[in-house]
Amino acid sequence: MADELFEQKLRALRRKRALRRGLELFLHERAFEDIIERLSLVQRRFRSGLLVGPPNPGWRERLLQIADQVDLFETDGLMQLEPGSYDLCVAVGELDTVNDLPRALLTIRFALREDSLFIGAVPGGDTLPALRSAMRAADEKMGAATPHVHPRIEPAGFTSLLSSAGFTMPVVDVDRVQVSYKGLADLVRDLRSMGATNILASRARRPLTREAIAAASRQFLSGAEDGRVTEMFELLHFAAWTSAVPGNG
């Protein structure tokens, strides 16, 4: 549709390309390990879990230690969920590229029974500041500003969305992950391996010129220390519950 923020077909193509080359999941793995640690503090065994994230059978096996069954879904399959099917949903880094996040959260809430847990992680608003600065330098050379980096949500905004979807006791906290790169090309290589390059519908179709790429690379390296640039990935960890009483919340 013309009003979609993200091109989901392009997202799938880039995910397949990353899978062929070897999907890079170091951020997802970090987020998942934190989720497992938090789940270990919940004194209950779940009947049926839903895992929303990159295809990773190893994660499903880990969750089967705390849930009797676990189904795997990517975000494009959320609308197929049956109401009241699960008492646990774990979402790892996938919700930032859905076109209607409030609807996706509402769908997950309806898929959960009463007194069920929704827990996960999503990229936050302070992700990739060095890349954003580099792309502004590229735009100056191109003579026009175009969106290169996905918009991200702030912690307070995500808390509000969880509440609006009907979840109770929402908690959101921040994990800022610093990664060191020799140059812009190394960061772009990582993003491609994550399947996380630009899929905005409003992105520029014209490729960057050599001059624009050079300007972006210089700007990226302007913050280097000892020949390396520290880029930041912000992860918002969240947890919320459905009401313990059917019909409330």
CSV table of N, CA and C in Angstrom, one decimal, residues 6-159:
chain,number,residue,atom,x,y,z
A,6,PHE,N,7.1,0.8,5.8
A,6,PHE,CA,8.2,-0.1,5.4
A,6,PHE,C,7.7,-1.0,4.3
A,7,GLU,N,8.6,-1.4,3.4
A,7,GLU,CA,8.3,-2.4,2.3
A,7,GLU,C,8.6,-3.8,2.8
A,8,GLN,N,7.5,-4.5,3.1
A,8,GLN,CA,7.7,-5.8,3.7
A,8,GLN,C,8.2,-6.8,2.8
A,9,LYS,N,7.9,-6.7,1.5
A,9,LYS,CA,8.5,-7.7,0.5
A,9,LYS,C,10.1,-7.5,0.4
A,10,LEU,N,10.5,-6.2,0.5
A,10,LEU,CA,11.9,-5.9,0.5
A,10,LEU,C,12.5,-6.4,1.8
A,11,ARG,N,11.8,-6.3,2.9
A,11,ARG,CA,12.3,-6.8,4.2
A,11,ARG,C,12.6,-8.3,4.1
A,12,ALA,N,11.6,-9.1,3.5
A,12,ALA,CA,11.8,-10.5,3.3
A,12,ALA,C,13.0,-10.8,2.4
A,13,LEU,N,13.1,-10.1,1.3
A,13,LEU,CA,14.3,-10.3,0.4
A,13,LEU,C,15.6,-10.1,1.1
A,14,ARG,N,15.7,-9.1,1.9
A,14,ARG,CA,17.0,-8.8,2.5
A,14,ARG,C,17.2,-9.8,3.6
A,15,ARG,N,16.2,-10.2,4.3
A,15,ARG,CA,16.4,-11.3,5.3
A,15,ARG,C,16.9,-12.6,4.6
A,16,LYS,N,16.3,-12.9,3.5
A,16,LYS,CA,16.8,-14.1,2.8
A,16,LYS,C,18.2,-14.0,2.3
A,17,ARG,N,18.6,-12.8,1.9
A,17,ARG,CA,20.0,-12.5,1.4
A,17,ARG,C,20.9,-12.7,2.6
A,18,ALA,N,20.5,-12.2,3.8
A,18,ALA,CA,21.3,-12.3,5.0
A,18,ALA,C,21.5,-13.8,5.4
A,19,LEU,N,20.4,-14.5,5.3
A,19,LEU,CA,20.4,-15.9,5.6
A,19,LEU,C,21.4,-16.7,4.7
A,20,ARG,N,21.4,-16.4,3.5
A,20,ARG,CA,22.3,-17.0,2.5
A,20,ARG,C,23.8,-16.8,2.9
A,21,ARG,N,24.0,-15.5,3.3
A,21,ARG,CA,25.4,-15.1,3.6
A,21,ARG,C,25.8,-15.5,5.0
A,22,GLY,N,24.9,-15.7,5.8
A,22,GLY,CA,25.1,-16.0,7.2
A,22,GLY,C,24.6,-14.9,8.1
A,23,LEU,N,23.4,-15.2,8.7
A,23,LEU,CA,22.7,-14.1,9.4
A,23,LEU,C,23.5,-13.8,10.7
A,24,GLU,N,23.7,-12.4,10.9
A,24,GLU,CA,24.4,-11.9,12.0
A,24,GLU,C,23.4,-11.6,13.1
A,25,LEU,N,23.5,-12.2,14.2
A,25,LEU,CA,22.5,-12.1,15.3
A,25,LEU,C,23.1,-11.7,16.6
A,26,PHE,N,24.2,-11.0,16.6
A,26,PHE,CA,24.9,-10.7,17.9
A,26,PHE,C,24.0,-9.8,18.8
A,27,LEU,N,23.3,-8.9,18.2
A,27,LEU,CA,22.4,-8.1,19.0
A,27,LEU,C,21.2,-8.8,19.5
A,28,HIS,N,20.6,-9.6,18.6
A,28,HIS,CA,19.5,-10.5,18.9
A,28,HIS,C,19.8,-11.5,20.0
A,29,GLU,N,21.0,-12.0,19.9
A,29,GLU,CA,21.4,-13.0,20.9
A,29,GLU,C,21.6,-12.3,22.3
A,30,ARG,N,22.1,-11.1,22.3
A,30,ARG,CA,22.3,-10.4,23.5
A,30,ARG,C,20.9,-10.1,24.2
A,31,ALA,N,20.0,-9.7,23.3
A,31,ALA,CA,18.6,-9.4,23.8
A,31,ALA,C,18.0,-10.7,24.3
A,32,PHE,N,18.1,-11.8,23.6
A,32,PHE,CA,17.5,-13.0,24.0
A,32,PHE,C,18.0,-13.5,25.3
A,33,GLU,N,19.3,-13.5,25.5
A,33,GLU,CA,19.9,-13.9,26.8
A,33,GLU,C,19.4,-13.1,27.9
A,34,ASP,N,19.2,-11.8,27.7
A,34,ASP,CA,18.6,-11.0,28.8
A,34,ASP,C,17.2,-11.4,29.1
A,35,ILE,N,16.4,-11.7,28.0
A,35,ILE,CA,15.0,-12.1,28.2
A,35,ILE,C,15.0,-13.4,29.0
A,36,ILE,N,15.9,-14.4,28.6
A,36,ILE,CA,15.9,-15.7,29.3
A,36,ILE,C,16.2,-15.4,30.8
A,37,GLU,N,17.1,-14.5,31.1
A,37,GLU,CA,17.5,-14.2,32.5
A,37,GLU,C,16.2,-13.7,33.2
A,38,ARG,N,15.5,-12.8,32.6
A,38,ARG,CA,14.3,-12.2,33.2
A,38,ARG,C,13.2,-13.3,33.4
A,39,LEU,N,13.1,-14.1,32.4
A,39,LEU,CA,12.1,-15.2,32.5
A,39,LEU,C,12.4,-16.1,33.7
A,40,SER,N,13.7,-16.3,34.0
A,40,SER,CA,14.1,-17.2,35.1
A,40,SER,C,13.6,-16.7,36.4
A,41,LEU,N,13.3,-15.4,36.5
A,41,LEU,CA,12.8,-14.8,37.7
A,41,LEU,C,11.3,-15.0,37.9
A,42,VAL,N,10.6,-15.4,36.8
A,42,VAL,CA,9.1,-15.6,36.9
A,42,VAL,C,8.8,-17.0,37.4
A,43,GLN,N,8.2,-17.0,38.5
A,43,GLN,CA,8.0,-18.3,39.2
A,43,GLN,C,6.7,-19.0,38.7
A,44,ARG,N,6.8,-19.5,37.4
A,44,ARG,CA,5.7,-20.2,36.9
A,44,ARG,C,6.2,-20.9,35.6
A,45,ARG,N,5.5,-22.0,35.2
A,45,ARG,CA,5.7,-22.6,33.9
A,45,ARG,C,4.5,-22.3,33.0
A,46,PHE,N,4.9,-21.9,31.8
A,46,PHE,CA,3.9,-21.5,30.8
A,46,PHE,C,3.4,-22.7,30.0
A,47,ARG,N,2.1,-22.6,29.6
A,47,ARG,CA,1.5,-23.7,28.8
A,47,ARG,C,1.9,-23.6,27.3
A,48,SER,N,1.8,-22.4,26.8
A,48,SER,CA,2.0,-22.3,25.3
A,48,SER,C,2.7,-20.9,25.1
A,49,GLY,N,3.8,-20.9,24.4
A,49,GLY,CA,4.5,-19.7,24.1
A,49,GLY,C,4.6,-19.4,22.7
A,50,LEU,N,4.7,-18.1,22.4
A,50,LEU,CA,4.8,-17.6,21.0
A,50,LEU,C,6.1,-16.8,20.9
A,51,LEU,N,7.0,-17.2,20.0
A,51,LEU,CA,8.3,-16.6,19.8
A,51,LEU,C,8.2,-15.8,18.5
A,52,VAL,N,8.3,-14.5,18.6
A,52,VAL,CA,8.3,-13.6,17.4
A,52,VAL,C,9.7,-13.1,17.2
A,53,GLY,N,10.3,-13.5,16.1
A,53,GLY,CA,11.7,-13.1,15.9
A,53,GLY,C,12.3,-13.8,14.7
A,54,PRO,N,13.6,-13.6,14.5
A,54,PRO,CA,14.3,-14.3,13.4
A,54,PRO,C,14.2,-15.8,13.6
A,55,PRO,N,14.2,-16.5,12.5
A,55,PRO,CA,14.1,-18.0,12.6
A,55,PRO,C,15.3,-18.6,13.3
A,56,ASN,N,15.1,-19.0,14.5
A,56,ASN,CA,16.3,-19.5,15.3
A,56,ASN,C,15.7,-20.7,16.2
A,57,PRO,N,15.9,-21.9,15.7
A,57,PRO,CA,15.4,-23.1,16.4
A,57,PRO,C,16.0,-23.2,17.8
A,58,GLY,N,17.2,-22.8,17.9
A,58,GLY,CA,17.9,-22.8,19.2
A,58,GLY,C,17.1,-22.1,20.3
A,59,TRP,N,16.6,-20.9,19.9
A,59,TRP,CA,15.8,-20.1,20.9
A,59,TRP,C,14.5,-20.9,21.3
A,60,ARG,N,13.9,-21.5,20.3
A,60,ARG,CA,12.7,-22.3,20.7
A,60,ARG,C,13.0,-23.4,21.7
A,61,GLU,N,14.2,-24.1,21.5
A,61,GLU,CA,14.5,-25.1,22.4
A,61,GLU,C,14.8,-24.5,23.8
A,62,ARG,N,15.3,-23.4,23.9
A,62,ARG,CA,15.6,-22.7,25.2
A,62,ARG,C,14.2,-22.4,25.9
A,63,LEU,N,13.3,-21.9,25.1
A,63,LEU,CA,12.0,-21.6,25.7
A,63,LEU,C,11.2,-22.8,26.1
A,64,LEU,N,11.4,-23.9,25.5
A,64,LEU,CA,10.7,-25.1,25.8
A,64,LEU,C,11.1,-25.6,27.2
A,65,GLN,N,12.1,-25.0,27.8
A,65,GLN,CA,12.5,-25.4,29.2
A,65,GLN,C,11.5,-24.7,30.2
A,66,ILE,N,10.8,-23.7,29.7
A,66,ILE,CA,9.9,-23.0,30.6
A,66,ILE,C,8.4,-23.0,30.1
A,67,ALA,N,8.2,-23.5,28.9
A,67,ALA,CA,6.9,-23.6,28.3
A,67,ALA,C,6.7,-24.9,27.7
A,68,ASP,N,5.4,-25.4,27.8
A,68,ASP,CA,5.1,-26.8,27.3
A,68,ASP,C,5.2,-26.9,25.8
A,69,GLN,N,4.9,-25.8,25.1
A,69,GLN,CA,5.0,-25.7,23.7
A,69,GLN,C,5.3,-24.3,23.2
A,70,VAL,N,6.0,-24.2,22.1
A,70,VAL,CA,6.4,-22.8,21.6
A,70,VAL,C,6.3,-22.8,20.1
A,71,ASP,N,5.5,-21.8,19.6
A,71,ASP,CA,5.3,-21.6,18.2
A,71,ASP,C,6.2,-20.5,17.7
A,72,LEU,N,6.8,-20.6,16.5
A,72,LEU,CA,7.6,-19.6,15.9
A,72,LEU,C,6.8,-18.8,14.9
A,73,PHE,N,6.9,-17.4,15.0
A,73,PHE,CA,6.3,-16.6,14.0
A,73,PHE,C,7.2,-15.4,13.7
A,74,GLU,N,7.1,-15.0,12.4
A,74,GLU,CA,7.7,-13.7,12.1
A,74,GLU,C,6.5,-12.7,12.1
A,75,THR,N,6.9,-11.4,12.0
A,75,THR,CA,5.8,-10.4,12.2
A,75,THR,C,4.8,-10.4,11.1
A,76,ASP,N,5.1,-10.9,9.9
A,76,ASP,CA,4.1,-10.9,8.8
A,76,ASP,C,3.1,-12.0,9.1
A,77,GLY,N,3.3,-12.8,10.1
A,77,GLY,CA,2.3,-13.9,10.4
A,77,GLY,C,1.4,-13.6,11.6
A,78,LEU,N,1.6,-12.4,12.2
A,78,LEU,CA,0.9,-12.1,13.4
A,78,LEU,C,-0.6,-12.0,13.2
A,79,MET,N,-1.1,-11.6,12.1
A,79,MET,CA,-2.5,-11.5,11.9
A,79,MET,C,-3.2,-12.8,11.8
A,80,GLN,N,-2.4,-13.9,11.7
A,80,GLN,CA,-3.0,-15.3,11.7
A,80,GLN,C,-3.2,-15.8,13.1
A,81,LEU,N,-2.8,-15.1,14.1
A,81,LEU,CA,-2.9,-15.7,15.5
A,81,LEU,C,-4.3,-15.8,15.9
A,82,GLU,N,-4.7,-16.9,16.6
A,82,GLU,CA,-6.0,-17.1,17.2
A,82,GLU,C,-6.0,-16.4,18.5
A,83,PRO,N,-7.1,-15.7,18.9
A,83,PRO,CA,-7.3,-15.1,20.2
A,83,PRO,C,-7.2,-16.1,21.3
A,84,GLY,N,-6.5,-15.7,22.4
A,84,GLY,CA,-6.4,-16.6,23.6
A,84,GLY,C,-5.7,-17.9,23.4
A,85,SER,N,-4.7,-17.9,22.5
A,85,SER,CA,-4.0,-19.1,22.2
A,85,SER,C,-2.7,-19.3,23.1
A,86,TYR,N,-2.2,-18.2,23.7
A,86,TYR,CA,-0.9,-18.3,24.4
A,86,TYR,C,-1.0,-17.7,25.8
A,87,ASP,N,0.0,-18.1,26.6
A,87,ASP,CA,0.1,-17.4,27.9
A,87,ASP,C,1.5,-16.8,28.0
A,88,LEU,N,2.3,-16.8,26.9
A,88,LEU,CA,3.6,-16.2,26.9
A,88,LEU,C,3.9,-15.8,25.5
A,89,CYS,N,4.4,-14.5,25.3
A,89,CYS,CA,4.9,-14.1,24.0
A,89,CYS,C,6.2,-13.4,24.2
A,90,VAL,N,7.2,-13.9,23.4
A,90,VAL,CA,8.6,-13.4,23.4
A,90,VAL,C,8.8,-12.8,22.1
A,91,ALA,N,9.2,-11.5,22.0
A,91,ALA,CA,9.4,-10.8,20.7
A,91,ALA,C,10.8,-10.2,20.8
A,92,VAL,N,11.6,-10.7,19.8
A,92,VAL,CA,13.1,-10.3,19.8
A,92,VAL,C,13.4,-9.5,18.5
A,93,GLY,N,13.3,-8.2,18.6
A,93,GLY,CA,13.8,-7.3,17.6
A,93,GLY,C,13.1,-7.2,16.3
A,94,GLU,N,11.8,-7.6,16.3
A,94,GLU,CA,11.1,-7.6,15.0
A,94,GLU,C,10.1,-6.6,14.9
A,95,LEU,N,9.6,-6.0,16.0
A,95,LEU,CA,8.5,-5.1,16.0
A,95,LEU,C,8.8,-3.7,15.4
A,96,ASP,N,10.1,-3.4,15.2
A,96,ASP,CA,10.5,-2.0,14.8
A,96,ASP,C,10.2,-1.8,13.3
A,97,THR,N,9.9,-2.9,12.5
A,97,THR,CA,9.6,-2.7,11.1
A,97,THR,C,8.3,-3.2,10.7
A,98,VAL,N,7.3,-3.2,11.6
A,98,VAL,CA,5.9,-3.4,11.3
A,98,VAL,C,5.3,-2.1,10.9
A,99,ASN,N,4.4,-2.1,9.9
A,99,ASN,CA,3.8,-0.9,9.5
A,99,ASN,C,2.8,-0.3,10.4
A,100,ASP,N,2.2,-1.1,11.2
A,100,ASP,CA,1.2,-0.6,12.2
A,100,ASP,C,1.5,-1.2,13.5
A,101,LEU,N,2.4,-0.6,14.3
A,101,LEU,CA,2.8,-1.1,15.6
A,101,LEU,C,1.7,-1.2,16.6
A,102,PRO,N,0.9,-0.2,16.7
A,102,PRO,CA,-0.3,-0.3,17.7
A,102,PRO,C,-1.1,-1.5,17.4
A,103,ARG,N,-1.4,-1.8,16.1
A,103,ARG,CA,-2.2,-2.9,15.7
A,103,ARG,C,-1.5,-4.2,16.0
A,104,ALA,N,-0.2,-4.3,15.8
A,104,ALA,CA,0.5,-5.5,16.1
A,104,ALA,C,0.5,-5.8,17.5
A,105,LEU,N,0.7,-4.8,18.4
A,105,LEU,CA,0.6,-5.0,19.8
A,105,LEU,C,-0.8,-5.4,20.3
A,106,LEU,N,-1.8,-4.9,19.7
A,106,LEU,CA,-3.1,-5.3,20.0
A,106,LEU,C,-3.4,-6.7,19.6
A,107,THR,N,-2.9,-7.1,18.4
A,107,THR,CA,-3.0,-8.5,18.0
A,107,THR,C,-2.4,-9.5,18.9
A,108,ILE,N,-1.2,-9.1,19.4
A,108,ILE,CA,-0.5,-10.0,20.4
A,108,ILE,C,-1.3,-10.0,21.7
A,109,ARG,N,-1.8,-8.9,22.1
A,109,ARG,CA,-2.6,-8.9,23.3
A,109,ARG,C,-3.8,-9.8,23.2
A,110,PHE,N,-4.5,-9.8,22.1
A,110,PHE,CA,-5.6,-10.7,21.9
A,110,PHE,C,-5.2,-12.1,21.8
A,111,ALA,N,-4.0,-12.4,21.3
A,111,ALA,CA,-3.5,-13.8,21.2
A,111,ALA,C,-3.2,-14.4,22.6
A,112,LEU,N,-3.0,-13.5,23.6
A,112,LEU,CA,-2.7,-14.0,24.9
A,112,LEU,C,-3.9,-14.2,25.8
A,113,ARG,N,-3.9,-15.2,26.6
A,113,ARG,CA,-4.9,-15.4,27.6
A,113,ARG,C,-4.8,-14.4,28.7
A,114,GLU,N,-5.7,-14.4,29.7
A,114,GLU,CA,-5.6,-13.6,30.8
A,114,GLU,C,-4.4,-14.0,31.7
A,115,ASP,N,-3.8,-13.0,32.4
A,115,ASP,CA,-2.6,-13.3,33.2
A,115,ASP,C,-1.5,-13.9,32.4
A,116,SER,N,-1.2,-13.3,31.3
A,116,SER,CA,-0.1,-13.8,30.4
A,116,SER,C,0.9,-12.8,30.3
A,117,LEU,N,2.1,-13.2,29.9
A,117,LEU,CA,3.3,-12.3,29.9
A,117,LEU,C,3.7,-12.0,28.4
A,118,PHE,N,4.0,-10.8,28.2
A,118,PHE,CA,4.6,-10.3,26.9
A,118,PHE,C,5.9,-9.7,27.2
A,119,ILE,N,7.0,-10.2,26.7
A,119,ILE,CA,8.3,-9.8,27.0
A,119,ILE,C,9.2,-9.8,25.8
A,120,GLY,N,10.1,-8.8,25.7
A,120,GLY,CA,11.0,-8.8,24.5
A,120,GLY,C,11.9,-7.6,24.5
A,121,ALA,N,12.4,-7.3,23.3
A,121,ALA,CA,13.3,-6.2,23.1
A,121,ALA,C,13.1,-5.7,21.7
A,122,VAL,N,13.3,-4.4,21.5
A,122,VAL,CA,13.1,-3.7,20.3
A,122,VAL,C,14.1,-2.6,20.2
A,123,PRO,N,14.6,-2.3,19.0
A,123,PRO,CA,15.6,-1.2,18.9
A,123,PRO,C,15.0,0.2,19.3
A,124,GLY,N,15.7,1.0,20.0
A,124,GLY,CA,15.2,2.3,20.5
A,124,GLY,C,15.7,3.5,19.7
A,125,GLY,N,15.2,4.6,20.1
A,125,GLY,CA,15.4,5.9,19.4
A,125,GLY,C,16.9,6.4,19.2
A,126,ASP,N,17.8,6.0,20.1
A,126,ASP,CA,19.1,6.4,20.0
A,126,ASP,C,20.0,5.5,19.3
A,127,THR,N,19.5,4.6,18.5
A,127,THR,CA,20.2,3.6,17.7
A,127,THR,C,20.9,4.3,16.5
A,128,LEU,N,22.2,4.0,16.3
A,128,LEU,CA,23.0,4.4,15.1
A,128,LEU,C,23.1,5.9,14.9
A,129,PRO,N,23.6,6.6,16.0
A,129,PRO,CA,23.8,8.0,15.8
A,129,PRO,C,24.9,8.4,14.8
A,130,ALA,N,26.0,7.6,14.8
A,130,ALA,CA,27.1,7.9,13.9
A,130,ALA,C,26.7,7.7,12.5
A,131,LEU,N,25.9,6.7,12.2
A,131,LEU,CA,25.4,6.5,10.8
A,131,LEU,C,24.4,7.6,10.4
A,132,ARG,N,23.6,8.0,11.3
A,132,ARG,CA,22.7,9.1,11.0
A,132,ARG,C,23.5,10.4,10.6
A,133,SER,N,24.5,10.7,11.3
A,133,SER,CA,25.3,11.9,11.0
A,133,SER,C,26.0,11.7,9.7
A,134,ALA,N,26.5,10.5,9.4
A,134,ALA,CA,27.2,10.2,8.1
A,134,ALA,C,26.2,10.4,7.0
A,135,MET,N,25.0,9.9,7.1
A,135,MET,CA,24.0,10.1,6.0
A,135,MET,C,23.6,11.5,5.8
A,136,ARG,N,23.6,12.3,6.8
A,136,ARG,CA,23.3,13.7,6.6
A,136,ARG,C,24.4,14.4,5.8
A,137,ALA,N,25.7,14.0,6.0
A,137,ALA,CA,26.8,14.5,5.2
A,137,ALA,C,26.6,14.0,3.7
A,138,ALA,N,26.1,12.8,3.5
A,138,ALA,CA,25.9,12.3,2.2
A,138,ALA,C,24.8,13.1,1.5
A,139,ASP,N,23.8,13.4,2.2
A,139,ASP,CA,22.6,14.2,1.7
A,139,ASP,C,23.1,15.6,1.2
A,140,GLU,N,24.0,16.2,2.0
A,140,GLU,CA,24.5,17.5,1.6
A,140,GLU,C,25.2,17.4,0.2
A,141,LYS,N,25.9,16.3,-0.1
A,141,LYS,CA,26.5,16.2,-1.4
A,141,LYS,C,25.5,15.9,-2.5
A,142,MET,N,24.4,15.2,-2.1
A,142,MET,CA,23.4,14.8,-3.1
A,142,MET,C,22.5,15.9,-3.3
A,143,GLY,N,22.4,16.9,-2.5
A,143,GLY,CA,21.6,18.1,-2.7
A,143,GLY,C,20.2,17.9,-2.2
A,144,ALA,N,19.9,16.9,-1.5
A,144,ALA,CA,18.5,16.6,-1.0
A,144,ALA,C,18.5,15.7,0.2
A,145,ALA,N,17.6,15.9,1.1
A,145,ALA,CA,17.6,15.1,2.3
A,145,ALA,C,16.6,13.9,2.1
A,146,THR,N,17.0,12.7,2.3
A,146,THR,CA,16.2,11.5,2.1
A,146,THR,C,16.3,10.6,3.3
A,147,PRO,N,15.3,9.8,3.7
A,147,PRO,CA,15.4,9.0,4.9
A,147,PRO,C,16.3,7.8,4.6
A,148,HIS,N,17.4,7.6,5.4
A,148,HIS,CA,18.3,6.5,5.3
A,148,HIS,C,18.2,5.5,6.4
A,149,VAL,N,17.8,6.0,7.6
A,149,VAL,CA,17.8,5.2,8.8
A,149,VAL,C,16.4,5.1,9.3
A,150,HIS,N,16.0,3.9,9.8
A,150,HIS,CA,14.6,3.7,10.2
A,150,HIS,C,14.3,4.5,11.5
A,151,PRO,N,13.1,5.1,11.5
A,151,PRO,CA,12.7,5.8,12.8
A,151,PRO,C,12.6,4.8,13.9
A,152,ARG,N,12.9,5.2,15.1
A,152,ARG,CA,12.8,4.3,16.3
A,152,ARG,C,12.0,5.0,17.3
A,153,ILE,N,11.4,4.1,18.2
A,153,ILE,CA,10.6,4.6,19.2
A,153,ILE,C,11.3,4.9,20.5
A,154,GLU,N,10.9,5.9,21.3
A,154,GLU,CA,11.5,6.2,22.6
A,154,GLU,C,10.9,5.3,23.7
A,155,PRO,N,11.6,5.1,24.8
A,155,PRO,CA,11.1,4.2,25.9
A,155,PRO,C,9.7,4.7,26.4
A,156,ALA,N,9.5,6.0,26.6
A,156,ALA,CA,8.2,6.4,27.1
A,156,ALA,C,7.1,6.2,26.1
A,157,GLY,N,7.4,6.3,24.8
A,157,GLY,CA,6.4,6.1,23.8
A,157,GLY,C,6.0,4.6,23.7
A,158,PHE,N,7.0,3.7,23.9
A,158,PHE,CA,6.7,2.3,23.8
A,158,PHE,C,5.9,1.9,25.0
A,159,THR,N,6.2,2.4,26.2
A,159,THR,CA,5.4,2.1,27.4
A,159,THR,C,3.9,2.5,27.1
